GROMACS .gro file of N, CA and C in nm:
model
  420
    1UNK      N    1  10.079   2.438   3.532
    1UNK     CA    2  10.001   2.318   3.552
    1UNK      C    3   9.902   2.335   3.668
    2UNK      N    4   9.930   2.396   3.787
    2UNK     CA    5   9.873   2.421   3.874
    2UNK      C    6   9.735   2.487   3.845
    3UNK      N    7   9.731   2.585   3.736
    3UNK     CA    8   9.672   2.724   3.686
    3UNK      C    9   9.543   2.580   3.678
    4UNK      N   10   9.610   2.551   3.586
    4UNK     CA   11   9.520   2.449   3.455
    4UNK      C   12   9.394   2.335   3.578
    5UNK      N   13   9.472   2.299   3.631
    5UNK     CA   14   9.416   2.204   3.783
    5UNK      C   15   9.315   2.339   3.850
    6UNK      N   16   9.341   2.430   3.878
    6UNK     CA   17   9.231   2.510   3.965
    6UNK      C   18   9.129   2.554   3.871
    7UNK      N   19   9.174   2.554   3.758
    7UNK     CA   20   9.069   2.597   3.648
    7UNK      C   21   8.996   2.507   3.640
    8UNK      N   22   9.033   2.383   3.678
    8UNK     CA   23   8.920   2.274   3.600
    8UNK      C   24   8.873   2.214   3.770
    9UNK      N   25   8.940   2.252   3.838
    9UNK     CA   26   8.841   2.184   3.962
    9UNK      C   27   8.710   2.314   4.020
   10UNK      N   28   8.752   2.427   3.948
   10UNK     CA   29   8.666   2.534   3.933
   10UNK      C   30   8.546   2.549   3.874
   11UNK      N   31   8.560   2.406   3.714
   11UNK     CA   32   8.472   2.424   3.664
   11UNK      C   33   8.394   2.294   3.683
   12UNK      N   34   8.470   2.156   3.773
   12UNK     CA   35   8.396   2.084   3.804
   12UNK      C   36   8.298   2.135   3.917
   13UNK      N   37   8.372   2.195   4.022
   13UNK     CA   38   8.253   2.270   4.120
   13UNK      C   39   8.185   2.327   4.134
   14UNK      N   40   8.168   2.448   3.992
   14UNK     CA   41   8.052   2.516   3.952
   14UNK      C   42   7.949   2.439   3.899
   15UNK      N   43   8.001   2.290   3.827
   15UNK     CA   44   7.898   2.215   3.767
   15UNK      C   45   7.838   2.104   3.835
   16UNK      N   46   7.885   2.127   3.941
   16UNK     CA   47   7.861   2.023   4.084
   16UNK      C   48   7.736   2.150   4.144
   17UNK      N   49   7.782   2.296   4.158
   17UNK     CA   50   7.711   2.384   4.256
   17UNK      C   51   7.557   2.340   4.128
   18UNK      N   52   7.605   2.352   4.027
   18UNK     CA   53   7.469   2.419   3.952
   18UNK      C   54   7.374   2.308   3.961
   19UNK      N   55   7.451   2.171   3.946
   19UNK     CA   56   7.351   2.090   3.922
   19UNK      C   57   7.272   2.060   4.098
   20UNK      N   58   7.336   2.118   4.134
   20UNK     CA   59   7.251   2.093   4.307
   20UNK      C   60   7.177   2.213   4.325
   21UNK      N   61   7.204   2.320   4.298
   21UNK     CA   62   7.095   2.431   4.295
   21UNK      C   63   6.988   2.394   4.188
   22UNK      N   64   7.056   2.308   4.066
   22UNK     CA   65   6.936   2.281   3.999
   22UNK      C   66   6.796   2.169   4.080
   23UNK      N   67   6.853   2.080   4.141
   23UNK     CA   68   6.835   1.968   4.251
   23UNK      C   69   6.700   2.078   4.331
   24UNK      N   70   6.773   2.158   4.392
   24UNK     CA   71   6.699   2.246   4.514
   24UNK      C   72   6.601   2.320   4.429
   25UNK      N   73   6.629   2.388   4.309
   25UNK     CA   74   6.476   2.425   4.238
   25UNK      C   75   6.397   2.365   4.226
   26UNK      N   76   6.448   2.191   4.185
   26UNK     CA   77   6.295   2.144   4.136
   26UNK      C   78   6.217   2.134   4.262
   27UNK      N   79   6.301   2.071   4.323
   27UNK     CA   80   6.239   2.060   4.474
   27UNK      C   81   6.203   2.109   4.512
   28UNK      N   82   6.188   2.230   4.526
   28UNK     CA   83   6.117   2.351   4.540
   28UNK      C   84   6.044   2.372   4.469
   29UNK      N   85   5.992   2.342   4.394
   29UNK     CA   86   5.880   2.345   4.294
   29UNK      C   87   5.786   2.230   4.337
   30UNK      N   88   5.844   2.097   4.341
   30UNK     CA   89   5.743   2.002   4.413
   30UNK      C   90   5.713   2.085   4.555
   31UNK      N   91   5.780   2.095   4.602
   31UNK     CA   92   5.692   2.113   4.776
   31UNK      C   93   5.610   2.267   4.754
   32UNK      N   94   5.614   2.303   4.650
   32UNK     CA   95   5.514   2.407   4.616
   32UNK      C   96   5.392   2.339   4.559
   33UNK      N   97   5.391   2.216   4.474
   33UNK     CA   98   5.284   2.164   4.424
   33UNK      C   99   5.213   2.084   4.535
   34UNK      N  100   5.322   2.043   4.621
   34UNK     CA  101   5.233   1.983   4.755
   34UNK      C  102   5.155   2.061   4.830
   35UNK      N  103   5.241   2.210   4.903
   35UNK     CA  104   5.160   2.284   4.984
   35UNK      C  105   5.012   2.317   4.908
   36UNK      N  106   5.015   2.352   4.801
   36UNK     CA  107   4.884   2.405   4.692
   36UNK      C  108   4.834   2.260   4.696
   37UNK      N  109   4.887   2.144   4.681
   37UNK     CA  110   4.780   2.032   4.693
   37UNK      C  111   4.725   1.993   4.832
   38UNK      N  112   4.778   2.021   4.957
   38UNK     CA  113   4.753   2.066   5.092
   38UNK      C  114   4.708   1.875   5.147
   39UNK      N  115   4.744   1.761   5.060
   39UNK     CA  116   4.686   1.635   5.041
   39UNK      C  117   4.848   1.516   5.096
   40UNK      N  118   4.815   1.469   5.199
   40UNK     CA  119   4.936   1.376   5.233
   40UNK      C  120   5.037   1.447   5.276
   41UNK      N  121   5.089   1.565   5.291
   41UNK     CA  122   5.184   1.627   5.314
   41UNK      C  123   5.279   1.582   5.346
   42UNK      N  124   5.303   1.485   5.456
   42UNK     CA  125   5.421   1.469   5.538
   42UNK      C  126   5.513   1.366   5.437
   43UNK      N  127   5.366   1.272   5.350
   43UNK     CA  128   5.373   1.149   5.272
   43UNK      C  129   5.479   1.165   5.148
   44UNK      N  130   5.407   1.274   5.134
   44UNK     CA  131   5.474   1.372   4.959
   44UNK      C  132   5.565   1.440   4.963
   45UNK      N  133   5.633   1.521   5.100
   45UNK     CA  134   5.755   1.558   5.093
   45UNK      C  135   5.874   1.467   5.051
   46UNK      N  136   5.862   1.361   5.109
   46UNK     CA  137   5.954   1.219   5.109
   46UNK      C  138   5.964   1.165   4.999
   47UNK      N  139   5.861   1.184   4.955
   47UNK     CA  140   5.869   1.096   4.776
   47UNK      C  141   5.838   1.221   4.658
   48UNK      N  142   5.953   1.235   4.575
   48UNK     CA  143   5.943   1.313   4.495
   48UNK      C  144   5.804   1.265   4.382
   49UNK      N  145   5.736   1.427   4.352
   49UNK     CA  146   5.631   1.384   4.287
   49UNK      C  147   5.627   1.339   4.169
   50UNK      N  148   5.720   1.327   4.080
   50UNK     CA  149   5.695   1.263   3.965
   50UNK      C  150   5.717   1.104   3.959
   51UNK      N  151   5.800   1.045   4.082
   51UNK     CA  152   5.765   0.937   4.099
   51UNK      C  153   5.672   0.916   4.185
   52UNK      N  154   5.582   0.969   4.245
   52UNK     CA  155   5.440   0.916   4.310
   52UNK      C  156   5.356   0.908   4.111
   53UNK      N  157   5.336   0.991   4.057
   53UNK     CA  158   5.268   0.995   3.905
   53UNK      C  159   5.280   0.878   3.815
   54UNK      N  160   5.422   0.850   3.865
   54UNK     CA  161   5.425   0.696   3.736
   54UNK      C  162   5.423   0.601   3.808
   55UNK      N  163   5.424   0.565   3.948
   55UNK     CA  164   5.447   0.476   4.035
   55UNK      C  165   5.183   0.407   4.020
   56UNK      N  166   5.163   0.545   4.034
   56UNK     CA  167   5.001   0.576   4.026
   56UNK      C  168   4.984   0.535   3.888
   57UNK      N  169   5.014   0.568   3.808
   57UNK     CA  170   4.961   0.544   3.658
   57UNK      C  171   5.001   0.417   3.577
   58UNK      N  172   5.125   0.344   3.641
   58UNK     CA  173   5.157   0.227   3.588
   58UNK      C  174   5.067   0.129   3.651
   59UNK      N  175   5.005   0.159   3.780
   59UNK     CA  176   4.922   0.048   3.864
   59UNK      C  177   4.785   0.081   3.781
   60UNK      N  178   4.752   0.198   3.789
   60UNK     CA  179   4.598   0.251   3.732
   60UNK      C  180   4.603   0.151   3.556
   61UNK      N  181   4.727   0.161   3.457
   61UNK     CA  182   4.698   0.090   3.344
   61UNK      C  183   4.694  -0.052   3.397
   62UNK      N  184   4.797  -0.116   3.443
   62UNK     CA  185   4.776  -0.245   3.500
   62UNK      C  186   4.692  -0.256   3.525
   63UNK      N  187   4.615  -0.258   3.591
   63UNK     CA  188   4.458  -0.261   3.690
   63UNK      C  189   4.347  -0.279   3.578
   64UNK      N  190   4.404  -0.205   3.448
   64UNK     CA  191   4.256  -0.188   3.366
   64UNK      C  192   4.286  -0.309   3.248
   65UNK      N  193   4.430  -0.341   3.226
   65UNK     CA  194   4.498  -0.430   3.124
   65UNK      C  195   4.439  -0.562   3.198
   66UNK      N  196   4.469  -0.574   3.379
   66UNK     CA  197   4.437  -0.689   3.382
   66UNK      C  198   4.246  -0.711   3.417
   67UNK      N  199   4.161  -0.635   3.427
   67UNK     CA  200   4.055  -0.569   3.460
   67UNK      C  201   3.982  -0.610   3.272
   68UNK      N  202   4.067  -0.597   3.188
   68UNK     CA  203   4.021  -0.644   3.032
   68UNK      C  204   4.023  -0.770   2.992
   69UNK      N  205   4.150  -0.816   3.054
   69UNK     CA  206   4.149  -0.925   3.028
   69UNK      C  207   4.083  -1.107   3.117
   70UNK      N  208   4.018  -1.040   3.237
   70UNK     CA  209   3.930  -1.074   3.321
   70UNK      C  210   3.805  -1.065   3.235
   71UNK      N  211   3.795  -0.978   3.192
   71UNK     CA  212   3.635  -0.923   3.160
   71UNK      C  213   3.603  -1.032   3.020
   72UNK      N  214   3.735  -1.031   2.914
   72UNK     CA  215   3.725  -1.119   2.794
   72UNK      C  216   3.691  -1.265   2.852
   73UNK      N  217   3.788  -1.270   2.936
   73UNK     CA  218   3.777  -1.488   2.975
   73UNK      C  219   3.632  -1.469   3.018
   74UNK      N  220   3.549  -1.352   3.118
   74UNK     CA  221   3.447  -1.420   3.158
   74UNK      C  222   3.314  -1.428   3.086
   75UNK      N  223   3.297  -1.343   2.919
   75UNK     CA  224   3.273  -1.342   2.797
   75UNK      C  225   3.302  -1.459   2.702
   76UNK      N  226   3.411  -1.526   2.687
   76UNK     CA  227   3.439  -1.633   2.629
   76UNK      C  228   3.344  -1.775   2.734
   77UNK      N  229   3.370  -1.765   2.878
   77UNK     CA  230   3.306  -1.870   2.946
   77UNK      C  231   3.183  -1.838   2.898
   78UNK      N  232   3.095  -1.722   2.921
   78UNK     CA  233   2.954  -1.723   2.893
   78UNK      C  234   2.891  -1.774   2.752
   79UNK      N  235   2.980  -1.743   2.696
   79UNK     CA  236   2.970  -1.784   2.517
   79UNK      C  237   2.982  -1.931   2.554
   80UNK      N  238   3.039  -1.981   2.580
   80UNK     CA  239   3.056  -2.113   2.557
   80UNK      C  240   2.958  -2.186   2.666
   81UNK      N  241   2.910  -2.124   2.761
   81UNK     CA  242   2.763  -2.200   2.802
   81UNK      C  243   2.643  -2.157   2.758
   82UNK      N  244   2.600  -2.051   2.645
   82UNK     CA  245   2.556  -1.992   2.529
   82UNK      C  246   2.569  -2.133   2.436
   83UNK      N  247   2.669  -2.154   2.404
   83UNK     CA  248   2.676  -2.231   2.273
   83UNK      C  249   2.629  -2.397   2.304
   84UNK      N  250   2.649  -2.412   2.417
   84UNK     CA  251   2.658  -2.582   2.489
   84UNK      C  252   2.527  -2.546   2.486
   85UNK      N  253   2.438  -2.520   2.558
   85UNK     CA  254   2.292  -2.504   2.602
   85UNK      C  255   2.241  -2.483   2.435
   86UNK      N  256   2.268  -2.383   2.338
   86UNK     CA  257   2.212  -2.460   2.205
   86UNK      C  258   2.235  -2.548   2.120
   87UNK      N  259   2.347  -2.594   2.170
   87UNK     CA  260   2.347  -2.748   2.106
   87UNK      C  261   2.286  -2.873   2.195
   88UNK      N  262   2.296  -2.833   2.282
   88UNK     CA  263   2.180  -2.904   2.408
   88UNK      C  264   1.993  -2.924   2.318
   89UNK      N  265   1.969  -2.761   2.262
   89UNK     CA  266   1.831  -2.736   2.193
   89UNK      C  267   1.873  -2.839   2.073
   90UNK      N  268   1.935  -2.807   1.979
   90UNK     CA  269   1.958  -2.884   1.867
   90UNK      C  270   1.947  -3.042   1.880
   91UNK      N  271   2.016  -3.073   1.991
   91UNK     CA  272   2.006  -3.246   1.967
   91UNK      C  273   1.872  -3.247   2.025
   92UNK      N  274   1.805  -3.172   2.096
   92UNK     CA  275   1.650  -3.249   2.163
   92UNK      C  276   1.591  -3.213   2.037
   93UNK      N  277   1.612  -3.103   1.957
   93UNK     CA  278   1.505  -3.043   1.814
   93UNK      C  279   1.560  -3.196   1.741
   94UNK      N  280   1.669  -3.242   1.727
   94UNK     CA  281   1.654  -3.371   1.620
   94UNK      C  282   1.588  -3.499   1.675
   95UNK      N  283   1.603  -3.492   1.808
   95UNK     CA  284   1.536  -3.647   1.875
   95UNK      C  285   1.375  -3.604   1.868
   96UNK      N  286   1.327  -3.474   1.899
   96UNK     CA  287   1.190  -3.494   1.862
   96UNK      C  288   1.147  -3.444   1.669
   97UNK      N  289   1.258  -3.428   1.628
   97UNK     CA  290   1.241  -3.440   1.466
   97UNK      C  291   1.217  -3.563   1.432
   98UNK      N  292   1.284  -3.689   1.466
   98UNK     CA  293   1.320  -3.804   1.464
   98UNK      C  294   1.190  -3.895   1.510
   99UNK      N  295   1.094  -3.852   1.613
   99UNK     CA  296   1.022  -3.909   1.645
   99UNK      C  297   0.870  -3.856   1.614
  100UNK      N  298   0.896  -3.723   1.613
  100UNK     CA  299   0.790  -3.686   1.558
  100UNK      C  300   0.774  -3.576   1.426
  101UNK      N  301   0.821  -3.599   1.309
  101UNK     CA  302   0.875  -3.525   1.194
  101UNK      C  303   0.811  -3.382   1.185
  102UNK      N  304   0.639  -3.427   1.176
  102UNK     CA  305   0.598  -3.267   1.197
  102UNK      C  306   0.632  -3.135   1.268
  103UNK      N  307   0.683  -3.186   1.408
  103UNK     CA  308   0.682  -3.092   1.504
  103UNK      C  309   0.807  -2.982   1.501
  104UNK      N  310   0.902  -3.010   1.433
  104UNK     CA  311   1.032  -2.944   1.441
  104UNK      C  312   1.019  -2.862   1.243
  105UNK      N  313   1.007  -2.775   1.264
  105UNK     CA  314   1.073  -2.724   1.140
  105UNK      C  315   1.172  -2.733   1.097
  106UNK      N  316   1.218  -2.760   0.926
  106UNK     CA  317   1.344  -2.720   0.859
  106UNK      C  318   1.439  -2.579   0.946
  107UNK      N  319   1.354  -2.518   0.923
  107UNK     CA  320   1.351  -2.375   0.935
  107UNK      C  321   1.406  -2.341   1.087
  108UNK      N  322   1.391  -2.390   1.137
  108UNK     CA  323   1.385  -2.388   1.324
  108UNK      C  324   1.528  -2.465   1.330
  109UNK      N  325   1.568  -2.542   1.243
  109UNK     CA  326   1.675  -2.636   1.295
  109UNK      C  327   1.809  -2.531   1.208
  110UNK      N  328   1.776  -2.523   1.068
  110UNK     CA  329   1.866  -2.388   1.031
  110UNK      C  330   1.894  -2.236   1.119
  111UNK      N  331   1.783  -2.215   1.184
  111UNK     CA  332   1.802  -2.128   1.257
  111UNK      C  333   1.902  -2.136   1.384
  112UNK      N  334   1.880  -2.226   1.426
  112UNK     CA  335   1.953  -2.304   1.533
  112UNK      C  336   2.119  -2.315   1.464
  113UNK      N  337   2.113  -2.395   1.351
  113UNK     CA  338   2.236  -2.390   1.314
  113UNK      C  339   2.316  -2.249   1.302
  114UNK      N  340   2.254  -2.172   1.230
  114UNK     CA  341   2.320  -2.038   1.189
  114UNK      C  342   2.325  -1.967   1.333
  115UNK      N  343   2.292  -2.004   1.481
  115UNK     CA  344   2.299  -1.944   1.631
  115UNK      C  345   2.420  -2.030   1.637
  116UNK      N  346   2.456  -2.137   1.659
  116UNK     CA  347   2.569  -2.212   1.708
  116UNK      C  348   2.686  -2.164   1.604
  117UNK      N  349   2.672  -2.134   1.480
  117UNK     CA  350   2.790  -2.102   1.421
  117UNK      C  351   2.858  -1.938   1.458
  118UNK      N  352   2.711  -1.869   1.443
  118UNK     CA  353   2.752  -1.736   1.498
  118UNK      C  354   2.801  -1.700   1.656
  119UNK      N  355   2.798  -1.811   1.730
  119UNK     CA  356   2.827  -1.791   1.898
  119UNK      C  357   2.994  -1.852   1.885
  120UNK      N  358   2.983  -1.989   1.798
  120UNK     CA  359   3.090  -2.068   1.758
  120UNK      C  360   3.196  -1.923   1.747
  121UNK      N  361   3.181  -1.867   1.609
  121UNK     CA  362   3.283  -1.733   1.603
  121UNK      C  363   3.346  -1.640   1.685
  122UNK      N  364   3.184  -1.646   1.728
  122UNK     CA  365   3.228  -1.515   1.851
  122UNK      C  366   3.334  -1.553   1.965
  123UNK      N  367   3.318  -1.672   1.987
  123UNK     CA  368   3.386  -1.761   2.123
  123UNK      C  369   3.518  -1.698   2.023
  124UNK      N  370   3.588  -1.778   1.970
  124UNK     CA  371   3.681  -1.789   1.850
  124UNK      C  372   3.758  -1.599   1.814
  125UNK      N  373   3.690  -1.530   1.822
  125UNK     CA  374   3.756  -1.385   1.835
  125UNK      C  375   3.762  -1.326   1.982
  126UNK      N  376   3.690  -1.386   2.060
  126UNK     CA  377   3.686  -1.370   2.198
  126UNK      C  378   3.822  -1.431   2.231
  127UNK      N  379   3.835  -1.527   2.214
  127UNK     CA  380   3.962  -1.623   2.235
  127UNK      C  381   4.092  -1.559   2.190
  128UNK      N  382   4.082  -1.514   2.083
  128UNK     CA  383   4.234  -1.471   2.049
  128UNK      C  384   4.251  -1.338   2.079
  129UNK      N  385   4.151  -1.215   2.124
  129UNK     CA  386   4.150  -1.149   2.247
  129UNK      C  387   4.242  -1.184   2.374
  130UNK      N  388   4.161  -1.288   2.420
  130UNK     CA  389   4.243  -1.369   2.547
  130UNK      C  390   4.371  -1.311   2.515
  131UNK      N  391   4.418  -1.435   2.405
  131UNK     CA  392   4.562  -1.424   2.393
  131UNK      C  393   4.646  -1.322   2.416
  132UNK      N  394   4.594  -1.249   2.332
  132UNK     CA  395   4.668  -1.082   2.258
  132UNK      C  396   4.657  -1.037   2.415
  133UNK      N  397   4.544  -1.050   2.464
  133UNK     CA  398   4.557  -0.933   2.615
  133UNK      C  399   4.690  -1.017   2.707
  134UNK      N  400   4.696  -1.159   2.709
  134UNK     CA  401   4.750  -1.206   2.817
  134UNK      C  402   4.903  -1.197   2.783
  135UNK      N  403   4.921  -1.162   2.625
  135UNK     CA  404   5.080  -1.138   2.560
  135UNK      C  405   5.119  -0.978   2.639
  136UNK      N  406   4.985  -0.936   2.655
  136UNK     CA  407   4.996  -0.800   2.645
  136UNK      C  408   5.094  -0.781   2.807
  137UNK      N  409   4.975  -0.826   2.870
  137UNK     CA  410   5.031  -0.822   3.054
  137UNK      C  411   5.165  -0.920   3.091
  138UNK      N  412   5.157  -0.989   3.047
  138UNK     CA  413   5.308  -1.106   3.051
  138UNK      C  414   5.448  -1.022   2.982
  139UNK      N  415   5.400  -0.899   2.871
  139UNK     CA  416   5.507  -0.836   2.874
  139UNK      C  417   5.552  -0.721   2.977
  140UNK      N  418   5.433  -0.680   2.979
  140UNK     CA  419   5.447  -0.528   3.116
  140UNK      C  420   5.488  -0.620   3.214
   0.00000   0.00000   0.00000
């Protein structure tokens, strides 16, 4: 029984040695990628480098997720003072249709219409953008 006990605390301690020599290689491999990066030194010994990489790259996507979804809302606001200001044109094109029939074209007021419907849309896919981005960051 004894045999059996040194055998196996033999093979827990070889698998204790290995996985700490494994420990000391990598590590040794980072403070080789530091000296060759010759950048923060004292900073980068302390923090192993593959968590400086995802710690950097989860902020860098964040930054651009919330950087998109900034950029959509302030696209949807512009659209929609786009769309107010031609319906602003439209009701003055009917009050001087109204008063003075000649002066306003059919043509000018359809045109107008087919601008407010096409800005109308755009707001409207802009918008559910919004959404989708703000589902997006509320899950990260």
């Amino acid at each position: 029984m004894k045999i059996v006990f040194k055998v196996l605390f033999g093979l827990i301690g070889l698998l204790i040695g290995e996985m700490i020599l494994g420990y000391i290689l990598s590590l040794a491999q980072v403070v080789e990628v530091i000296v060759k990066v010759q950048t923060f030194n004292k900073l980068l010994m302390a923090i192993p480098f593959r968590l400086v990489i995802i710690i950097t790259s989860t902020v860098v996507v964040g930054f651009f997720i919330i950087r998109m979804v900034l950029n959509e809302r302030k696209i949807v606001q512009e659209l929609q003072d786009t769309l107010y200001e031609t319906l602003e044109t439209l009701e003055n094109y009917k009050r001087i249709n109204e008063q003075y029939p000649s002066q306003v074209s059919d043509e000018d007021m359809e045109r107008i219409r087919l601008k407010i419907k096409k800005i109308h849309h755009e707001i409207k896919i802009r918008e559910i953008r919004v959404q989708v981005n703000d589902s997006d960051v509320s899950k990260n």
